[in-house]
PDB file of C-alpha atoms and ligand atoms in Angstrom:
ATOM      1  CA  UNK A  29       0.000   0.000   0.000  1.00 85.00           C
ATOM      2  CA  UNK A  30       1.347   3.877  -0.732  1.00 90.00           C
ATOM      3  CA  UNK A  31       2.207   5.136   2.481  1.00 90.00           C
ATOM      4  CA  UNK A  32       0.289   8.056   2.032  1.00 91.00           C
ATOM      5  CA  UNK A  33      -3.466   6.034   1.444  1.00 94.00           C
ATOM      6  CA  UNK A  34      -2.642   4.523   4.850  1.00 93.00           C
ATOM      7  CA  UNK A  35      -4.126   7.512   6.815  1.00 90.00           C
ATOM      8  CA  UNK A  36      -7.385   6.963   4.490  1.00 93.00           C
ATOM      9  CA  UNK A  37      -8.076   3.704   5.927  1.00 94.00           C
ATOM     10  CA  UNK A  38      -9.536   2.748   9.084  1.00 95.00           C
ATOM     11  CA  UNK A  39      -8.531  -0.829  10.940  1.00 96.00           C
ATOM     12  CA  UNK A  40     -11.015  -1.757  13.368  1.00 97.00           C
ATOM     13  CA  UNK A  41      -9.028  -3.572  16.202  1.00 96.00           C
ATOM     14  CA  UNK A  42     -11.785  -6.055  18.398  1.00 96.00           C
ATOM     15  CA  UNK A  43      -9.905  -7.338  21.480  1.00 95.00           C
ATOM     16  CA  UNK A  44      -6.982  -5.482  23.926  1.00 95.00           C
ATOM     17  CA  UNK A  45      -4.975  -8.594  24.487  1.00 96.00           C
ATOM     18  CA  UNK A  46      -1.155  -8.966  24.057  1.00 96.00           C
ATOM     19  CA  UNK A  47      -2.567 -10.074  19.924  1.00 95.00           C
ATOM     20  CA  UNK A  48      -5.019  -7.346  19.295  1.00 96.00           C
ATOM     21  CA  UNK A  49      -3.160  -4.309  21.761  1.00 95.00           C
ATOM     22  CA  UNK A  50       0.154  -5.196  19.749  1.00 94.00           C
ATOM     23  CA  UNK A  51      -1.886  -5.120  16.045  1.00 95.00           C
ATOM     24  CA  UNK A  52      -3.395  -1.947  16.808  1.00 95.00           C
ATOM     25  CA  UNK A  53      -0.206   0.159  17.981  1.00 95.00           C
ATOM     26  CA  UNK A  54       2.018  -1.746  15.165  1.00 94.00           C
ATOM     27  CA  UNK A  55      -0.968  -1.109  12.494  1.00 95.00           C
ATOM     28  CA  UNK A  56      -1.232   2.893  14.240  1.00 95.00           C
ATOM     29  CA  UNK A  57       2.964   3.220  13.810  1.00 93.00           C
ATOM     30  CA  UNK A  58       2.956   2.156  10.109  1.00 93.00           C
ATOM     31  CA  UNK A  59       0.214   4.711   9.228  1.00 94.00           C
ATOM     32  CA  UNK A  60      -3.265   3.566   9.843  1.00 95.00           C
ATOM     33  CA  UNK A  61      -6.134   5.086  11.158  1.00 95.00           C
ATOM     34  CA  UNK A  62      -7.013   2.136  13.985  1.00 95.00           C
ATOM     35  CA  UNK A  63      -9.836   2.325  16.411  1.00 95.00           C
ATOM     36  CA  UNK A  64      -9.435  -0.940  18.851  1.00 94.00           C
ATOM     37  CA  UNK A  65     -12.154  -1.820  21.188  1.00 94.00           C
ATOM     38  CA  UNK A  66     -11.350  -2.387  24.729  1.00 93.00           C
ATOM     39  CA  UNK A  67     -14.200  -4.962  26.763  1.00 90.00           C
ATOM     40  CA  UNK A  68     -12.066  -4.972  29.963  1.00 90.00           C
ATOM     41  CA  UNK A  69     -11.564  -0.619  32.081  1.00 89.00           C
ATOM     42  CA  UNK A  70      -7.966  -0.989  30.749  1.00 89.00           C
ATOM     43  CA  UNK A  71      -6.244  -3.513  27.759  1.00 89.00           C
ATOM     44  CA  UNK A  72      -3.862  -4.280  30.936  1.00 90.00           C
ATOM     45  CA  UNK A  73      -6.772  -6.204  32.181  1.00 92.00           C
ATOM     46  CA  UNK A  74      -6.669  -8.821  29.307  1.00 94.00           C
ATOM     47  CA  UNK A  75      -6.716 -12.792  29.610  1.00 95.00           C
ATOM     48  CA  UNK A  76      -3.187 -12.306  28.302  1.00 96.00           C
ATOM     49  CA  UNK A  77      -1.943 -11.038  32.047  1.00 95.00           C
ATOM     50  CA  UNK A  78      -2.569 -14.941  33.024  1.00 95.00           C
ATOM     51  CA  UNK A  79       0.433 -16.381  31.095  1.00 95.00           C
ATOM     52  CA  UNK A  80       3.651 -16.781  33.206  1.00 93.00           C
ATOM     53  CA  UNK A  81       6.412 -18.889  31.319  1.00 92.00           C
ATOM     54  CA  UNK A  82       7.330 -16.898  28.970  1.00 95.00           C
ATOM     55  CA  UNK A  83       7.625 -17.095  24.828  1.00 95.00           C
ATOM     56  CA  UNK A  84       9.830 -19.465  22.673  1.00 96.00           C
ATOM     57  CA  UNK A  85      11.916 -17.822  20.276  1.00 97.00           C
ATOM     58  CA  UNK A  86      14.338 -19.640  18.077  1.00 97.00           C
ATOM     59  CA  UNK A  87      17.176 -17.237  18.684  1.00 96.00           C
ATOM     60  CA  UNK A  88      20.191 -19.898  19.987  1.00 96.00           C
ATOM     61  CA  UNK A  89      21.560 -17.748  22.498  1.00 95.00           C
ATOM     62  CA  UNK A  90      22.476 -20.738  23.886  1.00 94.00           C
ATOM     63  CA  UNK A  91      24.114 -21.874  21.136  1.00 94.00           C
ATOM     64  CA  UNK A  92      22.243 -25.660  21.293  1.00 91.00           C
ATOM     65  CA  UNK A  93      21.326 -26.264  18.422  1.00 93.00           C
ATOM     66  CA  UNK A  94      17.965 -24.374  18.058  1.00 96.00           C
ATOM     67  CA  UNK A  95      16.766 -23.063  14.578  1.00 96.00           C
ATOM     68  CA  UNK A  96      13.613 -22.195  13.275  1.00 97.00           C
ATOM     69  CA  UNK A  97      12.916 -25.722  11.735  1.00 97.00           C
ATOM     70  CA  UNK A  98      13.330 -27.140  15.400  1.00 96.00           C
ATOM     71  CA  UNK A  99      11.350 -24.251  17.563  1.00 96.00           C
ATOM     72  CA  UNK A 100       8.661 -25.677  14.439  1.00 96.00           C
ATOM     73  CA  UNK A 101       9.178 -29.059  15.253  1.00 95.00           C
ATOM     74  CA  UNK A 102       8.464 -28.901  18.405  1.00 94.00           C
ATOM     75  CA  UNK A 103       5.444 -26.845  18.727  1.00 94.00           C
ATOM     76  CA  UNK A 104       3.625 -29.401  15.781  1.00 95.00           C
ATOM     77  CA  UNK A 105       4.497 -32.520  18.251  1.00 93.00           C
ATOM     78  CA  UNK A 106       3.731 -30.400  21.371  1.00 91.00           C
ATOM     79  CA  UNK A 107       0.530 -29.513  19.804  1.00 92.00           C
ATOM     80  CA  UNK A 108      -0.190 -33.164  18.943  1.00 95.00           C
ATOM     81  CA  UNK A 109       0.300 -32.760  15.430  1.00 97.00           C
ATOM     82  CA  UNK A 110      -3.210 -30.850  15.625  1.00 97.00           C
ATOM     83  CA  UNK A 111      -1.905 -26.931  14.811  1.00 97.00           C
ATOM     84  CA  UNK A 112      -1.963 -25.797  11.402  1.00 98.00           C
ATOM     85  CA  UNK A 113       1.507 -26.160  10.263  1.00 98.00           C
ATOM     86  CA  UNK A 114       1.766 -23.103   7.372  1.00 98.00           C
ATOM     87  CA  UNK A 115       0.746 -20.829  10.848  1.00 98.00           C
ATOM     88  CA  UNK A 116       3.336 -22.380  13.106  1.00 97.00           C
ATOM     89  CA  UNK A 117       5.937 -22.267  10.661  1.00 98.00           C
ATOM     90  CA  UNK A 118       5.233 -18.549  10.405  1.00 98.00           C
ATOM     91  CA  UNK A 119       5.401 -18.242  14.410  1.00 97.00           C
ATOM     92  CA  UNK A 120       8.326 -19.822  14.641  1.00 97.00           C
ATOM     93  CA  UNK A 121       9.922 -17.588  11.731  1.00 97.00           C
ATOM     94  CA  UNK A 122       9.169 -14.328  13.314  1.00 97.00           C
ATOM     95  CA  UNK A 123       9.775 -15.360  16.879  1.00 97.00           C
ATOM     96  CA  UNK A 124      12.644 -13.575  17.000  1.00 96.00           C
ATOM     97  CA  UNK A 125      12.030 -10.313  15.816  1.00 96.00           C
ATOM     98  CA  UNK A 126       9.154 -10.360  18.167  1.00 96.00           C
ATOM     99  CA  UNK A 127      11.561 -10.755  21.517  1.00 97.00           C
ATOM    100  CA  UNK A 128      13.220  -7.487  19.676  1.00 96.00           C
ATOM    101  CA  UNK A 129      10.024  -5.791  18.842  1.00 94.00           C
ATOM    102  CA  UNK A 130       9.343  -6.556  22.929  1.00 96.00           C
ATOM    103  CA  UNK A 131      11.989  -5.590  24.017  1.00 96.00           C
ATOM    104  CA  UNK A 132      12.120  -2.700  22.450  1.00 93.00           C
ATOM    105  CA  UNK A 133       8.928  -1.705  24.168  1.00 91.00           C
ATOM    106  CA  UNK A 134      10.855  -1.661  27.286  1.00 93.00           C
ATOM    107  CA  UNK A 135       9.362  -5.350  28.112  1.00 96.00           C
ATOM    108  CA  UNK A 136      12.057  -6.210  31.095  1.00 97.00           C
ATOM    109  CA  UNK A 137      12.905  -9.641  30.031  1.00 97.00           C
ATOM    110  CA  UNK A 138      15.646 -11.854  32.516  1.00 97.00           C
ATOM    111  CA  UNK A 139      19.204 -11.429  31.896  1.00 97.00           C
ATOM    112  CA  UNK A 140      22.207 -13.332  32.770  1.00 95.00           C
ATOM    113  CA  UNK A 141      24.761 -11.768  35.126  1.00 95.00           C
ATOM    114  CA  UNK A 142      26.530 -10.630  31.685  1.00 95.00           C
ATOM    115  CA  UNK A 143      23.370  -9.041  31.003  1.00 95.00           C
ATOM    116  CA  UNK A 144      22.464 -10.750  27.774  1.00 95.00           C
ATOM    117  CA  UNK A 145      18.916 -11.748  27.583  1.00 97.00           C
ATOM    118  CA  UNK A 146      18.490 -15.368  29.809  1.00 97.00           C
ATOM    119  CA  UNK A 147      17.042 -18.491  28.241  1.00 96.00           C
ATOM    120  CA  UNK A 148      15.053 -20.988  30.174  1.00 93.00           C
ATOM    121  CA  UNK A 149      13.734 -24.678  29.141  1.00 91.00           C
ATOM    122  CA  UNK A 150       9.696 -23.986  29.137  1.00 87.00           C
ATOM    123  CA  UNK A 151       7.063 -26.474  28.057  1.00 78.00           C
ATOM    124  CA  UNK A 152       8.452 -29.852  27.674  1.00 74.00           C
ATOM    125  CA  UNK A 153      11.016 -28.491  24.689  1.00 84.00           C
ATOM    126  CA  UNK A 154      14.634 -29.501  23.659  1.00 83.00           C
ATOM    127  CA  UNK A 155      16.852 -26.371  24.169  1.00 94.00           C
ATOM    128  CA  UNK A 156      16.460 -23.655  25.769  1.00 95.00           C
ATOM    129  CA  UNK A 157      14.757 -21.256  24.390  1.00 96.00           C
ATOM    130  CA  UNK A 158      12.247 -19.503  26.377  1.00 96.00           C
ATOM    131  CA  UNK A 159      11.916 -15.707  27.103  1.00 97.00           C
ATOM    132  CA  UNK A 160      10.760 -14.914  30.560  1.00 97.00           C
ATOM    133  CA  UNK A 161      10.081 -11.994  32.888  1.00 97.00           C
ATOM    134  CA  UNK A 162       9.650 -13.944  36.453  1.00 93.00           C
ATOM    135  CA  UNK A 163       6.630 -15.553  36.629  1.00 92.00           C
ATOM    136  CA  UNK A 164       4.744 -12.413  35.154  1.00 95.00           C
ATOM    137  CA  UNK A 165       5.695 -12.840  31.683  1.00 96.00           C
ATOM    138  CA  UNK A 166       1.968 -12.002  30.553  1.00 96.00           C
ATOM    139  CA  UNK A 167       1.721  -8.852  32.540  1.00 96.00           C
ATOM    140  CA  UNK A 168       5.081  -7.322  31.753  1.00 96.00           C
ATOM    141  CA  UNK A 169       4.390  -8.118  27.669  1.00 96.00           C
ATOM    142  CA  UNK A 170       0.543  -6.676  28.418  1.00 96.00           C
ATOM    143  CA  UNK A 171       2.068  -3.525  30.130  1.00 96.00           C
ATOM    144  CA  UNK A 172       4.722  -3.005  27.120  1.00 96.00           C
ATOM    145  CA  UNK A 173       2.033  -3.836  24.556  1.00 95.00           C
ATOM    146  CA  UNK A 174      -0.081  -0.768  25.991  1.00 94.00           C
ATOM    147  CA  UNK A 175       2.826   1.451  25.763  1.00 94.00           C
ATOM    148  CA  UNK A 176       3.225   1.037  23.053  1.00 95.00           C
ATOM    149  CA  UNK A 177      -0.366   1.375  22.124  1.00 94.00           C
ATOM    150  CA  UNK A 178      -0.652   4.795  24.489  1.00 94.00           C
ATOM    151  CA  UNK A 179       1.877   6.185  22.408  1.00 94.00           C
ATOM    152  CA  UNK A 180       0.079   5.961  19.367  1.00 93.00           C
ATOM    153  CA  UNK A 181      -3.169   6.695  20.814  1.00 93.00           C
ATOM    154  CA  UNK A 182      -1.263  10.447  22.413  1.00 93.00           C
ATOM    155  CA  UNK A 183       0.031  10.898  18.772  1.00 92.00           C
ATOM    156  CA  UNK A 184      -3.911  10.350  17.474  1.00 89.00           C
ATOM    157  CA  UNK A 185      -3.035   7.879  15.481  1.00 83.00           C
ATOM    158  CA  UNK A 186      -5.052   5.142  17.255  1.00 83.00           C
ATOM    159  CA  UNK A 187      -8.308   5.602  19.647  1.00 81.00           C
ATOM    160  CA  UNK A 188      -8.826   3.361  22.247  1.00 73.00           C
ATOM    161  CA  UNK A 189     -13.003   3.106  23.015  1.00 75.00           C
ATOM    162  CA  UNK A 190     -14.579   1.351  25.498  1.00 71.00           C
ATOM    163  CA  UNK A 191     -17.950   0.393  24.582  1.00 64.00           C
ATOM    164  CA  UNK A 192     -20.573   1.458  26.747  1.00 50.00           C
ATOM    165  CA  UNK A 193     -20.980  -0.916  29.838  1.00 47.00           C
ATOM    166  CA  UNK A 194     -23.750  -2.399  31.718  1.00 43.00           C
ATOM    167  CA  UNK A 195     -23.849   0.312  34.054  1.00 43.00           C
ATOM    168  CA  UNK A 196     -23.944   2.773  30.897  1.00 41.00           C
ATOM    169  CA  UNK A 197     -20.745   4.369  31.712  1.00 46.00           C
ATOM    170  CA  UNK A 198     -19.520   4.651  28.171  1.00 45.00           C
ATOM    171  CA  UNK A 199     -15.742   5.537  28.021  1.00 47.00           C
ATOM    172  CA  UNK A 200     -13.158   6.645  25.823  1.00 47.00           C
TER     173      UNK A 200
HETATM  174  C1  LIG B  19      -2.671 -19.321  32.914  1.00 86.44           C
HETATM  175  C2  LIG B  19      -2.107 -19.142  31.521  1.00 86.44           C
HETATM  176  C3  LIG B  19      -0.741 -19.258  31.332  1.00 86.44           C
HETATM  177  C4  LIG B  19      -0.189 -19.087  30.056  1.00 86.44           C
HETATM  178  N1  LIG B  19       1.156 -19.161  29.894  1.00 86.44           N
HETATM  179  C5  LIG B  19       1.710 -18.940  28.689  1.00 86.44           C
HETATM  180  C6  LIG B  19       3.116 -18.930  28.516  1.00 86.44           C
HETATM  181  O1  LIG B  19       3.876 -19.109  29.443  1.00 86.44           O
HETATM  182  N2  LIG B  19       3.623 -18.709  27.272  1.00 86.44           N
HETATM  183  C7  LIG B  19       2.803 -18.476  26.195  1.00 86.44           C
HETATM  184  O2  LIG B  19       3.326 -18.251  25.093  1.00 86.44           O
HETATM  185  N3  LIG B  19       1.461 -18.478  26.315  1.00 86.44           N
HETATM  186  C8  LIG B  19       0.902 -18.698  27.543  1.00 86.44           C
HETATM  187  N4  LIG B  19      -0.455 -18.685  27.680  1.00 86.44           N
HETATM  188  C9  LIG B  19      -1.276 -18.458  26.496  1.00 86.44           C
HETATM  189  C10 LIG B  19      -1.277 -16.963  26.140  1.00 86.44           C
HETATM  190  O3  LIG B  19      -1.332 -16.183  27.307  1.00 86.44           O
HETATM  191  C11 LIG B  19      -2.492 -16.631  25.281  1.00 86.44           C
HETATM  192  O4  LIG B  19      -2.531 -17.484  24.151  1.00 86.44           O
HETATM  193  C12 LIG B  19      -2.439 -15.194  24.774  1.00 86.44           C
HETATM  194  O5  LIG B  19      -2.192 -14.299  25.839  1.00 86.44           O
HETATM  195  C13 LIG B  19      -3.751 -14.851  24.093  1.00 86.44           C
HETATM  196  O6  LIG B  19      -3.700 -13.484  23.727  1.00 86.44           O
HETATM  197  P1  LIG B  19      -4.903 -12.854  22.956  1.00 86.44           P
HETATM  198  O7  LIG B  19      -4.600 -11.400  22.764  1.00 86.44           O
HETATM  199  O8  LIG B  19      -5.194 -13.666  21.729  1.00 86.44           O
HETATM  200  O9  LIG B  19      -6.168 -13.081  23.909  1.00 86.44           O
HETATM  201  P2  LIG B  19      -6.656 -12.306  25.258  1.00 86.44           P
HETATM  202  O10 LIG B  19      -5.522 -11.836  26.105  1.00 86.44           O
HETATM  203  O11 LIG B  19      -7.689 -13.198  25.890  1.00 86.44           O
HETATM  204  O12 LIG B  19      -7.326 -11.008  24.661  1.00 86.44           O
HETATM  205  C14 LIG B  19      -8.581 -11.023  24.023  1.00 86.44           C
HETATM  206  C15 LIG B  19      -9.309  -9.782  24.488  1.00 86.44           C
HETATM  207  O13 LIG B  19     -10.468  -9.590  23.684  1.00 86.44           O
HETATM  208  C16 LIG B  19     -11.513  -9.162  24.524  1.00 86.44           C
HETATM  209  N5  LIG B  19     -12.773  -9.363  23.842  1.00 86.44           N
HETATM  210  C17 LIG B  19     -13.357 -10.529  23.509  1.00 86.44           C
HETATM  211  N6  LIG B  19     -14.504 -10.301  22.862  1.00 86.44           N
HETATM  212  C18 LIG B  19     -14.648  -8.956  22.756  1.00 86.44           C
HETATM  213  C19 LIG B  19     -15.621  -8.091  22.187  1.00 86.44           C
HETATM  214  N7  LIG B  19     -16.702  -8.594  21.573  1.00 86.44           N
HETATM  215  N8  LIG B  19     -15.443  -6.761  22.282  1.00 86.44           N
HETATM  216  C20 LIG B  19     -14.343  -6.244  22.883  1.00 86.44           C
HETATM  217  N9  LIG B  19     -13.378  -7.015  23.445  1.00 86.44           N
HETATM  218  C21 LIG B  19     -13.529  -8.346  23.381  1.00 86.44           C
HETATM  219  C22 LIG B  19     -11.335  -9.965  25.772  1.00 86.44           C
HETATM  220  O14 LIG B  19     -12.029  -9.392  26.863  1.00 86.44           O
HETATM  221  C23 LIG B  19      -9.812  -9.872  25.947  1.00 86.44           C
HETATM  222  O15 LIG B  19      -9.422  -8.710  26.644  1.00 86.44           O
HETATM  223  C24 LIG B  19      -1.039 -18.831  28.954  1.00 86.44           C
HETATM  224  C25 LIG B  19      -2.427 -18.719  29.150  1.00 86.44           C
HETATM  225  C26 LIG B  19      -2.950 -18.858  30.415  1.00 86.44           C
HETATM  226  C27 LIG B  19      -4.451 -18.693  30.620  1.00 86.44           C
END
């Protein structure tokens, strides 16, 4: 699309989680008019705070082995060869650029005492490959995620509406 027909088009955005909070301010920063629709009083308040482990990326910091064939591999088997493999192939390519885009959001993952990002073995995998912040993995990617969203929202480039509520208190 020619960068300058993005600001013509709206992207509705249904959903605040860590998926929809992360479209909308990515979708907002490239140029688009995006309008995402928040059920919860704040998209920190998503289903997404729940998760604790952290994310696989096929990185090899560790330098085991990993690749993006493997981090793949192992999320077809530990799916029991039930996920759609064209979409897991396409997580596992852009894992990494999504622990960048994350941390680049100020997402405070783990680091060794060297200060490089930390791995941990997460979810019955090979290597070691998993991104973590604590136990609060969810929370810390929800809070960067908004961020990143707020910013786009202050620059008008997104708005963030809150439909109205049982109790009628429609917010924006
Ligand atoms: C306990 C737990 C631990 C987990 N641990 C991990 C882990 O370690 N690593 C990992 O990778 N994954 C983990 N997961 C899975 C991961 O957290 C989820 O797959 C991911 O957060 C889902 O994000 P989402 O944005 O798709 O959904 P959600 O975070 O559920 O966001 C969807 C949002 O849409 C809103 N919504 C729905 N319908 C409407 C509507 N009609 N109008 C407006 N808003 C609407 C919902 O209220 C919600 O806020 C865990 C999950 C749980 C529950």
């Amino acid at each position: 699309m020619n960068p300058s027909n993005k600001r013509l088009i709206d992207v509705i955005v249904v959903g605040t989680g860590l998926a929809g909070s992360s479209a909308a301010a990515s979708l907002a920063e490239m140029g688009y008019n995006v309008k995402a629709f928040c059920f919860q009083d704040s998209p920190r308040r998503a289903h997404s705070i729940a998760a604790q482990g952290g994310i696989n990326a096929a990185k090899n910091y560790q330098n085991d082995g990993d690749s993006v064939y493997r981090l793949f591999y192992d999320t077809i088997k530990g799916g029991d060869y039930r996920s759609r493999e064209a979409n897991v192939h396409r997580l596992a390519e852009v894992s990494t650029n999504i622990i960048d885009q994350c941390v680049a959001q100020g997402v405070p993952f783990a680091r060794d005492y060297g200060g490089m990002l930390d791995n941990r073995s997460f979810g019955g995998v090979q290597v070691s490959r998993t991104f973590y912040a604590k136990g609060q993995t969810g929370q810390q990617l929800l809070l960067g995620a908004y961020s990143a969203l707020s910013r786009q929202i202050s620059k008008g480039q997104s708005d963030h509406v809150q439909p109205s509520r049982v109790d009628g208190r429609g917010d924006r």
